[in-house]
Short mmCIF file of C-alpha atoms and ligand atoms in Angstrom, two decimals:
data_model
loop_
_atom_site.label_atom_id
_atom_site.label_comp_id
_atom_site.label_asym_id
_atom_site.label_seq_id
_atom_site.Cartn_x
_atom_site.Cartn_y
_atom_site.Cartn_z
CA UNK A 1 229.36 -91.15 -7.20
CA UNK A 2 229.17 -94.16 -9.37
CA UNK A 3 231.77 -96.96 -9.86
CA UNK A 4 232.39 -97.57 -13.18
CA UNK A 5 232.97 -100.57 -15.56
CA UNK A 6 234.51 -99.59 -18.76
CA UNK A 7 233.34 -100.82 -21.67
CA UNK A 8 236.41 -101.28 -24.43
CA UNK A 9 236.24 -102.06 -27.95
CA UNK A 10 235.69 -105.06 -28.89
CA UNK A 11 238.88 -105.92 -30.18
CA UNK A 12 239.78 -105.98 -26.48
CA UNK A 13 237.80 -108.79 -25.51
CA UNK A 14 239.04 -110.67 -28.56
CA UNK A 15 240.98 -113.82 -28.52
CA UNK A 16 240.11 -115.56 -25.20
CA UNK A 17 237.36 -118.37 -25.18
CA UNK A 18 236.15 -117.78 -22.23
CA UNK A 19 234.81 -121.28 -20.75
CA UNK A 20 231.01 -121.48 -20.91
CA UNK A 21 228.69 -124.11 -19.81
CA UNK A 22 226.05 -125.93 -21.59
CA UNK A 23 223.06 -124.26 -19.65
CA UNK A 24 220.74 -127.01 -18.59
CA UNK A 25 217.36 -126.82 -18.03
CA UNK A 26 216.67 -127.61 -13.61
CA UNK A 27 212.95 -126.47 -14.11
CA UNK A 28 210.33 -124.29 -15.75
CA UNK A 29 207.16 -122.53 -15.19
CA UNK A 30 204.05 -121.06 -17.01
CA UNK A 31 201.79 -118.23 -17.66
CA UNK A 32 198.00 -118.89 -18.59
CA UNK A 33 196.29 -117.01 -21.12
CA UNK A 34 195.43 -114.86 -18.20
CA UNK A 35 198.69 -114.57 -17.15
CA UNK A 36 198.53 -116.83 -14.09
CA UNK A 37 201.19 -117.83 -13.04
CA UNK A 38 201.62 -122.18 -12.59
CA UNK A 39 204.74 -124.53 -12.09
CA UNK A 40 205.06 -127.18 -14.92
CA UNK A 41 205.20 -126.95 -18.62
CA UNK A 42 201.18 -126.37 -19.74
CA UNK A 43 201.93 -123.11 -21.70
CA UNK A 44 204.51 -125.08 -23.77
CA UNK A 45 203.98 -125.59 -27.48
CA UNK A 46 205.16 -127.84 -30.36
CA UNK A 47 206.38 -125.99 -33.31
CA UNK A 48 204.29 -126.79 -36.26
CA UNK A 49 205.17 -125.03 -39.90
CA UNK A 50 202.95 -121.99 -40.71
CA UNK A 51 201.31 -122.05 -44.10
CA UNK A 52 202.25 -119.87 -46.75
CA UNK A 53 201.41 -116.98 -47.62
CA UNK A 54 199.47 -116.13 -44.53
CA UNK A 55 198.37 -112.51 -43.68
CA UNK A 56 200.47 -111.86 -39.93
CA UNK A 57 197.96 -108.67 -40.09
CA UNK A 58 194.40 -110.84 -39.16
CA UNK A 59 192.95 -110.69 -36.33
CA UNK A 60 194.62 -107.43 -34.94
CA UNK A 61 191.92 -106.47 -33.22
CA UNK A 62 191.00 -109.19 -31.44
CA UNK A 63 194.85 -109.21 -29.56
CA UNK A 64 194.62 -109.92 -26.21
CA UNK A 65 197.44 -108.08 -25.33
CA UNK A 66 200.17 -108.63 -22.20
CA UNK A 67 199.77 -105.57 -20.04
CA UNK A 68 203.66 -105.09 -19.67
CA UNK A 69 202.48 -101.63 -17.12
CA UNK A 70 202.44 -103.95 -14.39
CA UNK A 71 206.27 -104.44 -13.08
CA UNK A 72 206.61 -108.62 -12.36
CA UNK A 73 210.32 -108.22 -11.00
CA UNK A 74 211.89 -112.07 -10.64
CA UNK A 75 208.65 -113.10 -9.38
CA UNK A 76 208.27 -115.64 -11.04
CA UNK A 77 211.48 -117.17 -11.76
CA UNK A 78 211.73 -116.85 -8.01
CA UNK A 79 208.67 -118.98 -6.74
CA UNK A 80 209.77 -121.42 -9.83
CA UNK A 81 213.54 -121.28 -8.50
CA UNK A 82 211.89 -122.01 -4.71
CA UNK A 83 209.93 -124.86 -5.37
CA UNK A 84 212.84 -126.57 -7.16
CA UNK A 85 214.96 -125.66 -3.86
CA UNK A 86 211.64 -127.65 -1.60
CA UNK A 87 212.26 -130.65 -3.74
CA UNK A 88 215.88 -131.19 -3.36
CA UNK A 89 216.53 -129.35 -0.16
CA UNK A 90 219.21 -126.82 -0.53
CA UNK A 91 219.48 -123.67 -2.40
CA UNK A 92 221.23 -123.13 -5.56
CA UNK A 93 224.44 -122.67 -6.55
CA UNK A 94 223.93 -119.83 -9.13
CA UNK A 95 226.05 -116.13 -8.27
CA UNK A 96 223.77 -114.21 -10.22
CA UNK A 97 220.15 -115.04 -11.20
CA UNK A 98 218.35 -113.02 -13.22
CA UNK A 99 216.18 -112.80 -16.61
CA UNK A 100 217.66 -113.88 -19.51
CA UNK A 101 216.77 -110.20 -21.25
CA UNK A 102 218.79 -108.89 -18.92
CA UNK A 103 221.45 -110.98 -19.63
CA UNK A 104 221.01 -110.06 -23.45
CA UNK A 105 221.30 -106.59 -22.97
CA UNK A 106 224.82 -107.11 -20.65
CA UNK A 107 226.21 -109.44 -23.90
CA UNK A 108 225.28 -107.69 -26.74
CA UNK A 109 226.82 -104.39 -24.69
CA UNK A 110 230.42 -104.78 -26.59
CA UNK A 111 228.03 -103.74 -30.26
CA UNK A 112 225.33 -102.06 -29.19
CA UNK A 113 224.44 -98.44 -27.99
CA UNK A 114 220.97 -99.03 -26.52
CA UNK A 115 220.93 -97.55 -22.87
CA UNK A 116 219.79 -99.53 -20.23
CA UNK A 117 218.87 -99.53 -16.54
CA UNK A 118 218.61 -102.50 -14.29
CA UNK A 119 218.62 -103.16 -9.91
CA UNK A 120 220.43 -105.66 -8.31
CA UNK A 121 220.35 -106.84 -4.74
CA UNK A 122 222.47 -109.23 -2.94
CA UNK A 123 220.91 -112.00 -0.74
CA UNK A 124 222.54 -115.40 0.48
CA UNK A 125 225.64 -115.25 -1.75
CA UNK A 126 223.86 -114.40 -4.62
CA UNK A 127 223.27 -111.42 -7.05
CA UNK A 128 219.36 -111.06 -8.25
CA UNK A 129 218.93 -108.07 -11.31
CA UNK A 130 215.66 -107.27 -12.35
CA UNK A 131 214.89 -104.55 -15.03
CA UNK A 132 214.17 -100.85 -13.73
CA UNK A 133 210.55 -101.30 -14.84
CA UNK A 134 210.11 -97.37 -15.04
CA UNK A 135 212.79 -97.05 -17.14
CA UNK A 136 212.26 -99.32 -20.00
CA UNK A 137 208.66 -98.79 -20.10
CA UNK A 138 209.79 -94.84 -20.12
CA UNK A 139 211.74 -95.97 -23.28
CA UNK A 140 209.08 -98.12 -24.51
CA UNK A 141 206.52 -95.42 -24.99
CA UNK A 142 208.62 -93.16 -26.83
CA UNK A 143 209.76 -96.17 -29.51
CA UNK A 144 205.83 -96.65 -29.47
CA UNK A 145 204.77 -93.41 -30.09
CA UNK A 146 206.81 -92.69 -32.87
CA UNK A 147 205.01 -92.03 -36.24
CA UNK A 148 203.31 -95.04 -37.95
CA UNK A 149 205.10 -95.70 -40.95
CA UNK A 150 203.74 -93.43 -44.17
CA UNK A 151 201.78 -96.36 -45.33
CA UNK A 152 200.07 -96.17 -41.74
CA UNK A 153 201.55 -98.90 -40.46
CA UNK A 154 201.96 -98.66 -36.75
CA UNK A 155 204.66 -100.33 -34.48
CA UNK A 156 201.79 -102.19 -32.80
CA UNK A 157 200.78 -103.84 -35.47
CA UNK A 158 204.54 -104.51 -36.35
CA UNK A 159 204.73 -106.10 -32.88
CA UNK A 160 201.50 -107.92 -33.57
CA UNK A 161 203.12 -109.79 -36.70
CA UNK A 162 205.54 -111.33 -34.02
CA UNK A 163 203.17 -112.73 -32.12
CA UNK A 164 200.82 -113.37 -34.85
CA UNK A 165 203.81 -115.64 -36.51
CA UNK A 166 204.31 -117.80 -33.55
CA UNK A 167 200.64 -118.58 -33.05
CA UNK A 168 200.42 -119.62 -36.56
CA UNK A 169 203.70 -121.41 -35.93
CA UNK A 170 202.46 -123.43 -33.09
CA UNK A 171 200.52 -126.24 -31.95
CA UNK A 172 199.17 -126.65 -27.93
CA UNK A 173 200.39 -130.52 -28.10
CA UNK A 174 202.43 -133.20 -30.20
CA UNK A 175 202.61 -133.71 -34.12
CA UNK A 176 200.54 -136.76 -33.82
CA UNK A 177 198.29 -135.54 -30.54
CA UNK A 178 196.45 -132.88 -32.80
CA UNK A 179 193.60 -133.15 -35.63
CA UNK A 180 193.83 -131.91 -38.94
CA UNK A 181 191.39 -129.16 -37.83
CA UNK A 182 193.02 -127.77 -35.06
CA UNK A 183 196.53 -127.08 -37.42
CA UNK A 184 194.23 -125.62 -39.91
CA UNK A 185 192.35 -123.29 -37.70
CA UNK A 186 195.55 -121.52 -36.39
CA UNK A 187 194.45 -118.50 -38.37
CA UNK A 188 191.70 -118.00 -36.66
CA UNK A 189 192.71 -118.19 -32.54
CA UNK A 190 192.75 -115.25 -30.92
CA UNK A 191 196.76 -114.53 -30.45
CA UNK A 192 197.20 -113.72 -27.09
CA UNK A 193 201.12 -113.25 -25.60
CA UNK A 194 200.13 -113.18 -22.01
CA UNK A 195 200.74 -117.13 -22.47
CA UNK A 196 204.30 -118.05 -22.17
CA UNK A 197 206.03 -121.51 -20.87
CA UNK A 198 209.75 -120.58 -19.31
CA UNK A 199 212.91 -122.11 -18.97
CA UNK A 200 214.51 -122.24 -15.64
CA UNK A 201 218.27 -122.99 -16.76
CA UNK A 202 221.94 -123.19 -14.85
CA UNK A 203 224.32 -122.06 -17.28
CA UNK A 204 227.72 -120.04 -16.52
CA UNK A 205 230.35 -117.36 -17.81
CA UNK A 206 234.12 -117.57 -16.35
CA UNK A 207 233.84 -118.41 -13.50
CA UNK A 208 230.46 -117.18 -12.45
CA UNK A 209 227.42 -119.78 -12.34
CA UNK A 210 224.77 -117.92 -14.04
CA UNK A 211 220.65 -118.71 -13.05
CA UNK A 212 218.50 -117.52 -15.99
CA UNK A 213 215.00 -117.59 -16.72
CA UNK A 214 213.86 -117.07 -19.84
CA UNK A 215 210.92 -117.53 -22.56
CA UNK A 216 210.85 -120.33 -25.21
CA UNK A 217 208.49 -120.15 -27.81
CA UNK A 218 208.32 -123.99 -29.22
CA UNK A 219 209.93 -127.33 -28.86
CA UNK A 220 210.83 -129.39 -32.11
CA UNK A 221 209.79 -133.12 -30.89
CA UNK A 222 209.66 -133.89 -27.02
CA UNK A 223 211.81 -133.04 -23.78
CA UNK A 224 214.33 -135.50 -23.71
CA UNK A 225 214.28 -138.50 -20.83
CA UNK A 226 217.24 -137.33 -19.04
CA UNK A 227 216.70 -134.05 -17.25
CA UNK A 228 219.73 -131.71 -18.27
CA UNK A 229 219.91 -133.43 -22.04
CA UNK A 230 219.97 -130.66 -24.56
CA UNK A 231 216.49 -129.91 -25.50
CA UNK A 232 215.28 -129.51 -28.98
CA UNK A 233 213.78 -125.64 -28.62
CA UNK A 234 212.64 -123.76 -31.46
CA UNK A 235 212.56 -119.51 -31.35
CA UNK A 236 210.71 -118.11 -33.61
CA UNK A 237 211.36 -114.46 -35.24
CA UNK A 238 209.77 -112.49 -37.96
CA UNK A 239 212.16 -110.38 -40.37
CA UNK A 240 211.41 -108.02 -43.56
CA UNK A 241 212.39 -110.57 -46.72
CA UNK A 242 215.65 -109.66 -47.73
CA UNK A 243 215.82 -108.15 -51.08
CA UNK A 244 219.23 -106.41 -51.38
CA UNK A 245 222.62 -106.05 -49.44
CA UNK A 246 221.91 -103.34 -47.10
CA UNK A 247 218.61 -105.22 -45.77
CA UNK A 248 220.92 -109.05 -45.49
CA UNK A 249 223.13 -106.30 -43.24
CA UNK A 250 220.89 -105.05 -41.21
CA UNK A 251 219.78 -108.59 -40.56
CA UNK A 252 222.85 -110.44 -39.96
CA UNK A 253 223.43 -107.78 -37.33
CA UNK A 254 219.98 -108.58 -35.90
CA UNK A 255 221.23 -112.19 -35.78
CA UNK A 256 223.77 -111.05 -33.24
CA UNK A 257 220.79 -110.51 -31.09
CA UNK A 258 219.14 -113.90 -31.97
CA UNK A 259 221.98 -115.77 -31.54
CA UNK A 260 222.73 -114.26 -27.99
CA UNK A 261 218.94 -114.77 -27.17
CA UNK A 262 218.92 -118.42 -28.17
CA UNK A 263 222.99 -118.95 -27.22
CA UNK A 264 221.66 -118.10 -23.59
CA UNK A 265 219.20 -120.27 -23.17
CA UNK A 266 220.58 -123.48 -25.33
CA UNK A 267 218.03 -123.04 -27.52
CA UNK A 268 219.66 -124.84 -30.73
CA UNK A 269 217.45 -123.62 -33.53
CA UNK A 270 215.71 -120.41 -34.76
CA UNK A 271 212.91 -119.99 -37.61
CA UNK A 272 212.40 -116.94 -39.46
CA UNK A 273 209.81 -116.04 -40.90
CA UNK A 274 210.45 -113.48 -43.38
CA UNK A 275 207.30 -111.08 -44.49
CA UNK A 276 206.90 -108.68 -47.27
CA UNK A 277 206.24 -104.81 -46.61
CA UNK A 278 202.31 -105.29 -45.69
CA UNK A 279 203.28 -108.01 -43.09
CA UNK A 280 202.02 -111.23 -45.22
CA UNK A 281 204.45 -114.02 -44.46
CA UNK A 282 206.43 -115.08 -47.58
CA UNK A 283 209.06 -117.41 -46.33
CA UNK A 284 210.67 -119.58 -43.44
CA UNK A 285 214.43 -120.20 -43.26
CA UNK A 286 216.06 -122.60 -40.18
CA UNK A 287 218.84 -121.35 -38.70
CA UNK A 288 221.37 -123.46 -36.26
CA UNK A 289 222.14 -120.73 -33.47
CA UNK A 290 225.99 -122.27 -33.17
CA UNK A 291 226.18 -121.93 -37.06
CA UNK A 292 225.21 -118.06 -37.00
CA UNK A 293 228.49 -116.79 -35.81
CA UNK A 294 230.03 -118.41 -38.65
CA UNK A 295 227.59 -117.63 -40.70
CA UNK A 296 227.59 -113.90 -40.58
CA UNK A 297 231.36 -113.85 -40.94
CA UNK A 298 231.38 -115.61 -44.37
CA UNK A 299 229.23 -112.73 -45.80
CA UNK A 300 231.04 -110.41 -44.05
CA UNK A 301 228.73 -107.77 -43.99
CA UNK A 302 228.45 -107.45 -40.28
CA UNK A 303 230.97 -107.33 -37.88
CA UNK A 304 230.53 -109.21 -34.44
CA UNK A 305 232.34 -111.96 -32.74
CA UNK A 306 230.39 -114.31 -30.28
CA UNK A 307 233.11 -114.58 -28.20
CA UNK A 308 233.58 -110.91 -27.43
CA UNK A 309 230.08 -111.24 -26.38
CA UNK A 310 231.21 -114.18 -23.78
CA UNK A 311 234.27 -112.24 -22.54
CA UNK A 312 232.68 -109.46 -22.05
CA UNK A 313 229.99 -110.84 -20.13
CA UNK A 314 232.46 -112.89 -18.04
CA UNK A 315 234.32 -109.83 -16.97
CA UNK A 316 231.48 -107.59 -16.04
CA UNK A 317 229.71 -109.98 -14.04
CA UNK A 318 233.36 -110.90 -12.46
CA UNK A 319 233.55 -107.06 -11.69
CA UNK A 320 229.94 -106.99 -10.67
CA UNK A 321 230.34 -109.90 -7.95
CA UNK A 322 233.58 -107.69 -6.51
CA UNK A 323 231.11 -104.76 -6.25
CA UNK A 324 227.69 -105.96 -5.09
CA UNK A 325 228.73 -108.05 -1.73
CA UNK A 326 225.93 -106.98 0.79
CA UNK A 327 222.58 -105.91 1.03
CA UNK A 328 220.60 -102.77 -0.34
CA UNK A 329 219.79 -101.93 -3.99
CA UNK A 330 221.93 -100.65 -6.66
CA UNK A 331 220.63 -99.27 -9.57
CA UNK A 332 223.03 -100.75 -13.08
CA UNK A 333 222.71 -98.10 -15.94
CA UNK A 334 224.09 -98.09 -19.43
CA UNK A 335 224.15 -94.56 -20.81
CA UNK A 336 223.04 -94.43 -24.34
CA UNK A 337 226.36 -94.76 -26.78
CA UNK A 338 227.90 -95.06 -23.09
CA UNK A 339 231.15 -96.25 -23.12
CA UNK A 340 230.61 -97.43 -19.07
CA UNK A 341 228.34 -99.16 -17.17
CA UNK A 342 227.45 -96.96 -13.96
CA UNK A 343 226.83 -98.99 -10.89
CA UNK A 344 225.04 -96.71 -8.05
CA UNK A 345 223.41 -97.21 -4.47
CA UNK A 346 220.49 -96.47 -4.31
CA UNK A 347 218.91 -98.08 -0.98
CA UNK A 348 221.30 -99.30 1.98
CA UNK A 349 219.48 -101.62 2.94
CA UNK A 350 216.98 -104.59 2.34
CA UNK A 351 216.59 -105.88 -1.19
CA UNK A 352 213.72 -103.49 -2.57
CA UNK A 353 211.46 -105.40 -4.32
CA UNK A 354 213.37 -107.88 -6.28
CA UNK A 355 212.99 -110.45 -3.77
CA UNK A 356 209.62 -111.40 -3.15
CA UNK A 357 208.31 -112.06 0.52
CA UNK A 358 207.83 -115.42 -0.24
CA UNK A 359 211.18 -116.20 -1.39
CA UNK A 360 213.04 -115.06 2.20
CA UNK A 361 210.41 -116.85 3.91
CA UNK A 362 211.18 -119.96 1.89
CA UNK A 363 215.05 -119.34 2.41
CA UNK A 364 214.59 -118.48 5.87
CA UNK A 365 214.07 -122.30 5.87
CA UNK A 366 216.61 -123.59 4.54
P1 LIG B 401 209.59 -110.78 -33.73
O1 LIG B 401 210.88 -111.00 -33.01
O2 LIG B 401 209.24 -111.86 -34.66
O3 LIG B 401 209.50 -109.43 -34.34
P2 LIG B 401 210.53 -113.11 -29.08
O4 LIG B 401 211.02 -113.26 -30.49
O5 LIG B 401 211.58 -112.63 -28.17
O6 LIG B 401 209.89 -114.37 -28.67
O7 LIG B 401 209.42 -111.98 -29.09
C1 LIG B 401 208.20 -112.16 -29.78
C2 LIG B 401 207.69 -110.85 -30.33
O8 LIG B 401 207.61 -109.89 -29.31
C3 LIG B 401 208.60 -110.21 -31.37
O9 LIG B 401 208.42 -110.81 -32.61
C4 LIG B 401 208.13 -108.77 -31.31
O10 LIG B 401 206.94 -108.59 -32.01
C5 LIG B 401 207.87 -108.60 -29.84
N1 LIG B 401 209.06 -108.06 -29.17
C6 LIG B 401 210.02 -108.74 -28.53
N2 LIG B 401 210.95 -107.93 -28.03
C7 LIG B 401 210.59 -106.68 -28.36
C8 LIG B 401 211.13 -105.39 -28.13
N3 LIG B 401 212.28 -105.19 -27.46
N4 LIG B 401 210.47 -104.32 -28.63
C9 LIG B 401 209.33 -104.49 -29.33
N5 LIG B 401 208.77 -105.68 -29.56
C10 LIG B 401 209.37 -106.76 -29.10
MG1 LIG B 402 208.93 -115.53 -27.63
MG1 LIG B 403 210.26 -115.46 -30.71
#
C-alpha cells in the first residue's frame, strides 16, 4: 500500500510566503555535441538576437538529435556535485538533490494534471529523485505519435522549432569575441541539442536545502566575479504569436511553467520567440521571470499564484523527508488529474541506480 500526500486546492496553500533562497550557482558541467560529458562551462553560450523573420523549419533534416532512449539518471549532476565535494572537502548540505524537471513537475503540481512518475533513494542524509525513465519515455511516445497536424505538421518538427530558435539565438562566445560571419551564419549550423552547459545550484524551500541541476540555454553578458552573484541567464522559448484572447490564455498559463522553470534556477530573464502557424519566427518579447506572476494577474486571464507553487513544494518535500529516511528505492507517482501523490517501495534495499558507483566510492571517502 502506498502512503499518500494529498494534494489540496490551491486556495489551501494560499497566503503563506514560504521563505525561499536565492539559489546560487556552486558549479556546472557540460555536454559536447556528442554528448560527452566534461566539468566546466564549454557548452555555454552568449545570447545573441535572432534575425527576423527567420524560417525555425531549415535544416530539419540535418538535426542531430539527443537520443533521450538512453536513461542518464543523476549521472551527471552527480560526478559534477563530486568533484565540487574533492575541492572543498566535505559533502553538501542539500536534503534533496535532484533535476530541476523534476522539481518543475512537483511545483507546478497545485495547477496541473499531467501524471508523473519519479524514484528516490536515500543516501548520507540526503534524498536523490531521478525520473522513472520508462515511464516518461512511455508517455513520450504516445504525445509523439499523435497525428501531425492537418497541414502535416508533425510534433517533431514542432520540437525542432525549439531548438532551431535557440541556435539562431546563440553565439559559442562573447558579443565582441565573434566575427560578423559567424552571427550571420547561424542559419546554417547544424542544430544539434545533445549540447547543453548546466547549472549546479543550492537553492531551498521551507526548510529544506534543495540541490538542483538544471539546463541554461544562454547568458546575457559574463558570469559575474563573485561566485554565488546572481547571474545574468537568458531561457529561451518559442510560442504561437498571439492573435486573440483565448491564445494570450493559453500562454499566460504556459508562463506558469516558464516562470517555475526559470524561478528554479535564478534564471532572471526569458525570450520568446513568437512564430506564425508554418513555424517562421515573427517576433521576440523579454520577459523578467519575477515580473510574470504579476504580470499574468493584471490580465487576469489565467489563474495561478507563485506562491502556491512555493508552499506547495515546501510541504511535500517536508512530508517527503518524514517518509524517505533509509535506504532502498521508492517509486513517487502522480496519477493523471490525481488529487495525491503515491509514494511506494519498491526495492528494500541499496539505492537502484540513481547513485552511480562512482559517487559512493567518492563518498566512501569522505
Ligand atoms: P520551446 O520551449 O521553445 O518549444 P527548453 O525551453 O526547456 O530549453 O527546451 C527547449 C526545447 O525542447 C523546447 O523549445 C521544445 O522544443 C523541447 N522541449 C522541451 N521540453 C519538452 C517537452 N516536455 N516535450 C516536448 N518538447 C520539449
Ligand atoms: Mg534549453
Ligand atoms: Mg529554452
Amino acid at each position: 500500500m502506498p502512503i499518500e500526500f494529498t494534494i489540496q486546492p490551491p486556495d489551501h496553500y494560499a497566503g503563506v510566503n514560504e521563505p525561499v533562497k536565492r539559489p546560487r550557482e556552486f558549479t556546472c558541467f557540460s555536454y559536447d555535441r556528442e554528448r560527452r560529458f566534461h566539468l566546466g562551462d564549454r557548452s555555454l553560450k552568449w545570447f545573441y538576437p535572432a534575425y527576423i523573420p527567420s524560417d525555425l523549419s531549415r535544416g530539419y533534416q540535418n538535426w542531430q538529435r539527443h537520443d533521450d532512449s538512453i536513461d542518464e539518471h543523476l549521472d551527471g549532476l552527480l560526478a559534477a556535485i563530486a568533484d565540487y565535494e574533492k575541492q572543498t572537502g566535505k559533502p553538501i548540505d542539500a536534503h534533496v538533490t535532484t533535476w530541476r524537471g523534476m522539481m518543475t513537475k512537483i511545483m507546478a503540481t497545485p495547477y496541473d494534471q499531467e501524471e508523473w512518475e519519479m524514484n528516490a533513494t536515500f543516501y548520507r542524509g540526503c534524498i536523490f529523485i531521478e525520473e522513472n525513465h520508462a515511464f516518461a519515455r512511455r508517455k513520450k511516445m504516445m504525445e509523439s505519435s499523435r497525428p501531425a497536424r492537418s497541414d502535416g505538421i508533425s510534433p517533431n518538427l514542432m520540437q525542432y522549432w525549439g531548438y532551431k530558435f535557440e541556435t539562431l539565438s546563440t553565439i559559442p562566445r562573447p558579443w565582441g569575441e565573434v566575427s560578423r560571419d559567424e552571427i550571420e551564419s547561424r542559419d546554417d549550423e547544424i542544430v544539434n541539442n545533445m549540447e547543453q552547459y548546466c547549472s549546479v545550484v543550492r537553492t531551498g524551500f521551507g526548510n529544506t536545502i534543495v540541490c538542483l541541476g538544471g539546463e541554461v540555454d544562454a547568458i546575457w553578458d559574463a558570469k559575474p566575479e563573485t561566485p554565488g552573484e546572481p547571474i545574468n541567464w537568458v531561457e529561451l522559448k518559442t510560442s504561437r504569436m498571439i492573435t486573440n484572447t483565448g491564445i494570450q490564455t493559453a500562454f499566460d498559463q504556459k508562463l506558469l511553467k516558464y516562470w517555475i522553470q526559470s524561478f528554479l534556477l535564478g534564471v532572471p530573464r526569458i525570450i520568446v520567440g513568437f512564430r506564425d502557424q508554418d513555424g517562421i519566427l515573427r517576433s521576440m518579447e523579454e520577459y523578467e521571470t519575477l515580473n510574470i506572476p504579476y504580470e499574468v494577474r493584471r490580465r487576469g486571464l489565467a489563474k495561478w499564484d507563485g506562491n502556491v507553487c512555493i508552499r506547495f513544494a515546501a510541504l511535500f518535500l517536508q512530508w517527503l523527508r518524514l517518509n524517505i529516511t533509509e535506504e532502498g528505492v521508492w517509486r513517487i507517482r502522480r496519477p493523471f488529474r490525481g488529487s495525491r501523490i503515491e509514494l511506494t517501495k519498491i526495492e528494500q534495499v541499496g539505492h537502484g541506480a540513481i547513485i552511480t558507483e562512482e559517487f559512493m566510492n567518492w563518498r566512501i571517502k569522505l
